[in-house]
Amino acid sequence: MGPGIGWVVPLREAAECEERSIGGKAAKLAQLAQTGFRVPGGFFITTKAYEDFLENQDLARLIRMELGRKSFASMRWEEIWDVALRIRSAFLATPIPQDLAQTIAEAVEDLGAAKPLAVRSSAPGEDSANRSFAGLHESVIGVVGTDAVLDAVRVVWASLWSDAALLYRQELALDPVLSRMAVVVQEVIDENRSGVAFGRDPREPGRNHAIVEAVPGPCGDLVDGLVDPDRWTLDRSTGSIIEWRPGEREDEAKGKPILETSDLSTLHQMLLQVCLLYT
């Protein structure tokens, strides 16, 4: 395997990287950081690292063999499930080569080996106005230590080959052999409340609404559907609150909004600034 250059890119140096090298999620994070938004520190593991892992550990041959048994477009769900299981099992059983592992380990050390990290998928070119792979690939949150990060990276790489991801590619007539995966590794920010915000209502994008959802504790509970969030609908132009729906939770502060009006105002201004980057 070649030298480590091109395998790992620090967040602070990634703004000029092409999306095909670091994936859409990483590219957006790098752009936000360059523009001055607060983005947790981290680094990106490029698609080149994924490709070299496949070629040097003989996984590329395995994938071609598994997908060459019959036309991917004609595979039934049961066949895709079997193929996905065998490929993922091979990923998880195959160690990352020493030189690549060392490059990743050095990046983890630079962040702080004792810090909890988030290891997230960043597949290039797979999210657009007409298709979204959101939720199909893995993220591993709260990872501590180099060995755990390396294990989590393999989990994220392997998730490219889940039966759900393969079925979606079949539906879109995408060739899975051409799929690649980059990885985002970032510090986990420990806060007593967290959430997600949308510059447009994802369910009704034509309306002049922004959406904010928040939960007590980590945002992973919201994303995984484990905790019902408080939900605000904001006027996208003014930031005024159109509706607040409290989450159905068993907690002491039930009935009291998780976020103050000032928090919502700050989030609204940030959403407007982010949206300006992409208009």
Short mmCIF file of C-alpha atoms in Angstrom, two decimals:
data_model
loop_
_atom_site.label_atom_id
_atom_site.label_comp_id
_atom_site.label_asym_id
_atom_site.label_seq_id
_atom_site.Cartn_x
_atom_site.Cartn_y
_atom_site.Cartn_z
CA MET A 1 0.00 0.00 0.00
CA GLY A 2 1.26 3.47 -0.87
CA PRO A 3 2.16 6.37 1.40
CA GLY A 4 -0.38 7.88 3.76
CA ILE A 5 -0.76 11.12 1.79
CA GLY A 6 -4.32 11.26 0.52
CA TRP A 7 -5.81 8.97 3.15
CA VAL A 8 -6.58 11.50 5.89
CA VAL A 9 -7.43 15.20 5.59
CA PRO A 10 -7.81 17.48 8.65
CA LEU A 11 -11.06 19.47 8.71
CA ARG A 12 -9.12 22.75 8.61
CA GLU A 13 -7.45 21.74 5.33
CA ALA A 14 -10.43 20.13 3.58
CA ALA A 15 -12.19 23.11 2.01
CA GLU A 16 -10.39 22.65 -1.30
CA CYS A 17 -10.96 18.89 -1.47
CA GLU A 18 -13.27 17.53 -4.15
CA GLU A 19 -16.51 15.97 -2.95
CA ARG A 20 -15.64 12.70 -4.68
CA SER A 21 -12.66 12.40 -2.30
CA ILE A 22 -14.35 13.22 1.02
CA GLY A 23 -18.09 12.82 0.35
CA GLY A 24 -20.96 15.25 0.53
CA LYS A 25 -21.26 15.44 4.31
CA ALA A 26 -17.57 16.16 4.79
CA ALA A 27 -17.53 18.70 1.97
CA LYS A 28 -20.40 20.64 3.54
CA LEU A 29 -18.74 20.58 6.98
CA ALA A 30 -15.48 21.84 5.47
CA GLN A 31 -17.31 24.65 3.71
CA LEU A 32 -19.11 25.67 6.91
CA ALA A 33 -15.84 25.69 8.86
CA GLN A 34 -14.09 27.78 6.20
CA THR A 35 -16.96 30.28 6.24
CA GLY A 36 -16.59 30.77 9.98
CA PHE A 37 -19.32 28.58 11.46
CA ARG A 38 -18.50 26.65 14.62
CA VAL A 39 -17.83 23.07 13.54
CA PRO A 40 -16.45 20.44 15.95
CA GLY A 41 -12.83 19.58 15.22
CA GLY A 42 -12.03 16.49 13.26
CA PHE A 43 -10.64 14.89 10.14
CA PHE A 44 -11.86 13.02 7.09
CA ILE A 45 -10.81 9.59 5.85
CA THR A 46 -10.92 9.80 2.07
CA THR A 47 -12.38 7.48 -0.54
CA LYS A 48 -8.79 6.67 -1.53
CA ALA A 49 -8.32 5.00 1.86
CA TYR A 50 -11.46 2.96 1.23
CA GLU A 51 -10.31 2.00 -2.26
CA ASP A 52 -6.84 1.00 -1.06
CA PHE A 53 -8.37 -1.06 1.76
CA LEU A 54 -10.51 -2.92 -0.80
CA GLU A 55 -7.73 -3.58 -3.27
CA ASN A 56 -4.99 -4.50 -0.82
CA GLN A 57 -7.15 -6.74 1.37
CA ASP A 58 -8.72 -8.58 -1.59
CA LEU A 59 -12.19 -7.27 -0.79
CA ALA A 60 -12.60 -5.76 -4.27
CA ARG A 61 -12.33 -9.24 -5.77
CA LEU A 62 -14.84 -10.59 -3.25
CA ILE A 63 -17.34 -7.83 -4.09
CA ARG A 64 -16.99 -8.44 -7.84
CA MET A 65 -17.49 -12.17 -7.27
CA GLU A 66 -20.58 -11.71 -5.07
CA LEU A 67 -22.21 -9.25 -7.45
CA GLY A 68 -21.19 -11.21 -10.54
CA ARG A 69 -23.32 -14.24 -9.79
CA LYS A 70 -26.27 -12.70 -11.66
CA SER A 71 -27.51 -9.31 -12.85
CA PHE A 72 -27.84 -6.95 -9.89
CA ALA A 73 -31.02 -5.46 -11.38
CA SER A 74 -32.68 -8.89 -11.36
CA MET A 75 -31.64 -9.95 -7.84
CA ARG A 76 -34.49 -10.67 -5.44
CA TRP A 77 -34.49 -9.23 -1.90
CA GLU A 78 -33.40 -12.57 -0.42
CA GLU A 79 -30.41 -12.73 -2.77
CA ILE A 80 -29.42 -9.14 -1.99
CA TRP A 81 -29.72 -9.87 1.73
CA ASP A 82 -27.35 -12.86 1.41
CA VAL A 83 -24.84 -10.91 -0.68
CA ALA A 84 -24.95 -7.96 1.72
CA LEU A 85 -24.39 -10.20 4.73
CA ARG A 86 -21.37 -11.92 3.20
CA ILE A 87 -19.75 -8.66 2.08
CA ARG A 88 -20.32 -6.90 5.41
CA SER A 89 -19.02 -9.91 7.33
CA ALA A 90 -15.84 -9.84 5.23
CA PHE A 91 -15.35 -6.11 5.94
CA LEU A 92 -15.72 -6.61 9.69
CA ALA A 93 -13.38 -9.61 9.71
CA THR A 94 -10.62 -7.87 7.74
CA PRO A 95 -8.11 -5.71 9.66
CA ILE A 96 -7.10 -2.31 8.37
CA PRO A 97 -3.50 -2.57 7.07
CA GLN A 98 -0.82 -1.25 9.41
CA ASP A 99 0.25 1.80 7.41
CA LEU A 100 -3.32 3.02 6.91
CA ALA A 101 -4.17 2.22 10.54
CA GLN A 102 -1.13 4.21 11.68
CA THR A 103 -2.15 7.22 9.58
CA ILE A 104 -5.63 7.17 11.14
CA ALA A 105 -4.16 6.63 14.62
CA GLU A 106 -1.97 9.72 14.27
CA ALA A 107 -5.01 11.80 13.30
CA VAL A 108 -6.88 10.47 16.36
CA GLU A 109 -3.92 11.36 18.59
CA ASP A 110 -3.90 14.90 17.18
CA LEU A 111 -7.56 15.27 18.19
CA GLY A 112 -6.99 13.69 21.60
CA ALA A 113 -7.04 9.94 22.12
CA ALA A 114 -9.21 10.20 25.25
CA LYS A 115 -11.92 12.33 23.62
CA PRO A 116 -15.23 10.74 22.61
CA LEU A 117 -15.55 10.92 18.83
CA ALA A 118 -18.27 10.50 16.23
CA VAL A 119 -17.39 8.30 13.25
CA ARG A 120 -19.84 9.07 10.46
CA SER A 121 -20.48 8.04 6.86
CA SER A 122 -19.85 10.48 4.01
CA ALA A 123 -20.61 8.78 0.70
CA PRO A 124 -19.89 10.99 -2.32
CA GLY A 125 -22.49 11.94 -4.89
CA GLU A 126 -25.41 10.07 -3.40
CA ASP A 127 -27.59 12.86 -1.97
CA SER A 128 -29.42 15.24 -4.27
CA ALA A 129 -32.84 16.78 -4.76
CA ASN A 130 -34.03 13.51 -6.30
CA ARG A 131 -32.43 10.95 -4.00
CA SER A 132 -31.19 10.71 -0.45
CA PHE A 133 -29.19 8.03 1.32
CA ALA A 134 -29.86 9.61 4.73
CA GLY A 135 -30.08 6.92 7.41
CA LEU A 136 -28.89 4.09 5.16
CA HIS A 137 -25.24 4.25 6.23
CA GLU A 138 -23.90 3.87 9.75
CA SER A 139 -22.63 6.40 12.27
CA VAL A 140 -20.95 5.34 15.51
CA ILE A 141 -21.10 7.90 18.31
CA GLY A 142 -19.04 8.19 21.50
CA VAL A 143 -16.02 6.25 20.22
CA VAL A 144 -12.94 6.50 22.48
CA GLY A 145 -9.43 5.32 21.59
CA THR A 146 -7.62 4.43 18.39
CA ASP A 147 -8.64 0.76 18.28
CA ALA A 148 -12.30 1.66 18.72
CA VAL A 149 -12.05 4.28 15.97
CA LEU A 150 -10.52 1.74 13.57
CA ASP A 151 -13.33 -0.71 14.35
CA ALA A 152 -15.93 2.03 13.81
CA VAL A 153 -14.38 2.98 10.47
CA ARG A 154 -14.84 -0.60 9.25
CA VAL A 155 -18.46 -0.54 10.46
CA VAL A 156 -19.08 2.64 8.43
CA TRP A 157 -17.34 1.22 5.35
CA ALA A 158 -19.31 -2.01 5.67
CA SER A 159 -22.61 -0.11 5.89
CA LEU A 160 -22.16 0.81 2.21
CA TRP A 161 -23.08 -2.85 1.67
CA SER A 162 -26.17 -3.20 3.86
CA ASP A 163 -29.18 -4.84 2.23
CA ALA A 164 -31.14 -1.57 2.61
CA ALA A 165 -28.41 0.43 0.86
CA LEU A 166 -28.14 -2.14 -1.93
CA LEU A 167 -31.92 -2.26 -2.43
CA TYR A 168 -32.00 1.53 -2.70
CA ARG A 169 -29.21 1.48 -5.29
CA GLN A 170 -31.12 -1.19 -7.20
CA GLU A 171 -34.22 1.02 -7.12
CA LEU A 172 -32.19 3.94 -8.52
CA ALA A 173 -30.42 1.72 -11.08
CA LEU A 174 -27.02 2.56 -9.58
CA ASP A 175 -24.08 0.19 -9.97
CA PRO A 176 -23.00 -0.69 -6.39
CA VAL A 177 -19.49 -1.64 -7.57
CA LEU A 178 -18.90 2.06 -8.29
CA SER A 179 -19.93 3.15 -4.78
CA ARG A 180 -17.29 4.62 -2.49
CA MET A 181 -17.27 5.69 1.16
CA ALA A 182 -15.41 8.46 2.95
CA VAL A 183 -15.61 8.83 6.73
CA VAL A 184 -16.01 11.86 9.00
CA VAL A 185 -14.35 11.68 12.43
CA GLN A 186 -15.30 14.55 14.76
CA GLU A 187 -15.26 15.44 18.42
CA VAL A 188 -18.53 14.79 20.26
CA ILE A 189 -19.82 17.96 21.90
CA ASP A 190 -21.44 17.09 25.23
CA GLU A 191 -24.46 19.32 25.85
CA ASN A 192 -27.59 18.97 27.97
CA ARG A 193 -29.80 19.55 24.92
CA SER A 194 -29.36 19.09 21.20
CA GLY A 195 -31.32 18.83 17.99
CA VAL A 196 -31.64 19.46 14.28
CA ALA A 197 -32.78 22.47 12.29
CA PHE A 198 -34.05 22.76 8.71
CA GLY A 199 -33.96 25.94 6.66
CA ARG A 200 -37.07 24.62 4.88
CA ASP A 201 -39.71 22.19 6.09
CA PRO A 202 -38.54 18.88 4.55
CA ARG A 203 -42.15 17.69 4.33
CA GLU A 204 -43.46 20.87 2.68
CA PRO A 205 -40.47 22.65 1.12
CA GLY A 206 -42.71 25.05 -0.80
CA ARG A 207 -43.93 26.74 2.38
CA ASN A 208 -42.07 29.64 3.97
CA HIS A 209 -41.27 27.61 7.08
CA ALA A 210 -38.14 26.62 8.98
CA ILE A 211 -38.21 23.68 11.39
CA VAL A 212 -36.32 23.18 14.66
CA GLU A 213 -36.41 19.97 16.72
CA ALA A 214 -34.71 19.53 20.09
CA VAL A 215 -34.35 16.85 22.76
CA PRO A 216 -32.72 16.63 26.17
CA GLY A 217 -29.26 15.08 25.98
CA PRO A 218 -27.53 13.76 22.84
CA CYS A 219 -28.95 14.28 19.36
CA GLY A 220 -28.47 10.61 18.53
CA ASP A 221 -31.57 9.85 20.59
CA LEU A 222 -33.58 12.13 18.30
CA VAL A 223 -32.10 10.78 15.06
CA ASP A 224 -32.64 7.18 16.17
CA GLY A 225 -36.23 7.92 17.14
CA LEU A 226 -35.67 7.02 20.79
CA VAL A 227 -36.89 10.37 22.17
CA ASP A 228 -39.82 12.44 20.93
CA PRO A 229 -38.54 15.99 20.26
CA ASP A 230 -39.98 19.40 20.93
CA ARG A 231 -40.78 20.81 17.48
CA TRP A 232 -41.03 24.43 16.40
CA THR A 233 -42.32 25.75 13.09
CA LEU A 234 -40.81 29.17 12.40
CA ASP A 235 -41.63 31.80 9.82
CA ARG A 236 -38.63 31.50 7.54
CA SER A 237 -38.52 35.23 6.80
CA THR A 238 -38.98 36.68 10.28
CA GLY A 239 -38.11 33.82 12.65
CA SER A 240 -41.37 34.25 14.55
CA ILE A 241 -42.83 31.10 16.11
CA ILE A 242 -45.80 29.75 14.17
CA GLU A 243 -46.25 26.59 16.24
CA TRP A 244 -44.62 24.75 19.11
CA ARG A 245 -45.36 21.08 19.73
CA PRO A 246 -43.88 19.65 22.95
CA GLY A 247 -42.42 16.17 22.77
CA GLU A 248 -44.11 13.32 24.59
CA ARG A 249 -41.47 12.41 27.17
CA GLU A 250 -41.34 11.33 30.77
CA ASP A 251 -39.12 14.04 32.25
CA GLU A 252 -39.32 16.63 35.00
CA ALA A 253 -39.59 19.58 32.63
CA LYS A 254 -42.51 18.19 30.65
CA GLY A 255 -44.61 21.02 29.28
CA LYS A 256 -41.74 23.52 29.33
CA PRO A 257 -39.96 24.25 26.03
CA ILE A 258 -36.43 22.88 25.81
CA LEU A 259 -35.27 25.98 23.92
CA GLU A 260 -35.79 29.61 24.85
CA THR A 261 -37.02 32.22 22.36
CA SER A 262 -33.47 33.61 22.23
CA ASP A 263 -32.14 30.15 21.26
CA LEU A 264 -34.64 29.94 18.42
CA SER A 265 -33.70 33.43 17.23
CA THR A 266 -30.02 32.46 17.13
CA LEU A 267 -30.80 29.25 15.25
CA HIS A 268 -33.00 31.12 12.77
CA GLN A 269 -30.22 33.59 11.97
CA MET A 270 -27.76 30.73 11.55
CA LEU A 271 -30.14 28.88 9.22
CA LEU A 272 -30.46 31.97 7.03
CA GLN A 273 -26.69 32.30 6.83
CA VAL A 274 -26.26 28.63 5.94
CA CYS A 275 -28.97 28.81 3.28
CA LEU A 276 -27.19 31.77 1.68
CA LEU A 277 -24.19 29.52 1.04
CA TYR A 278 -26.26 27.29 -1.21
CA THR A 279 -28.40 29.81 -3.13
#
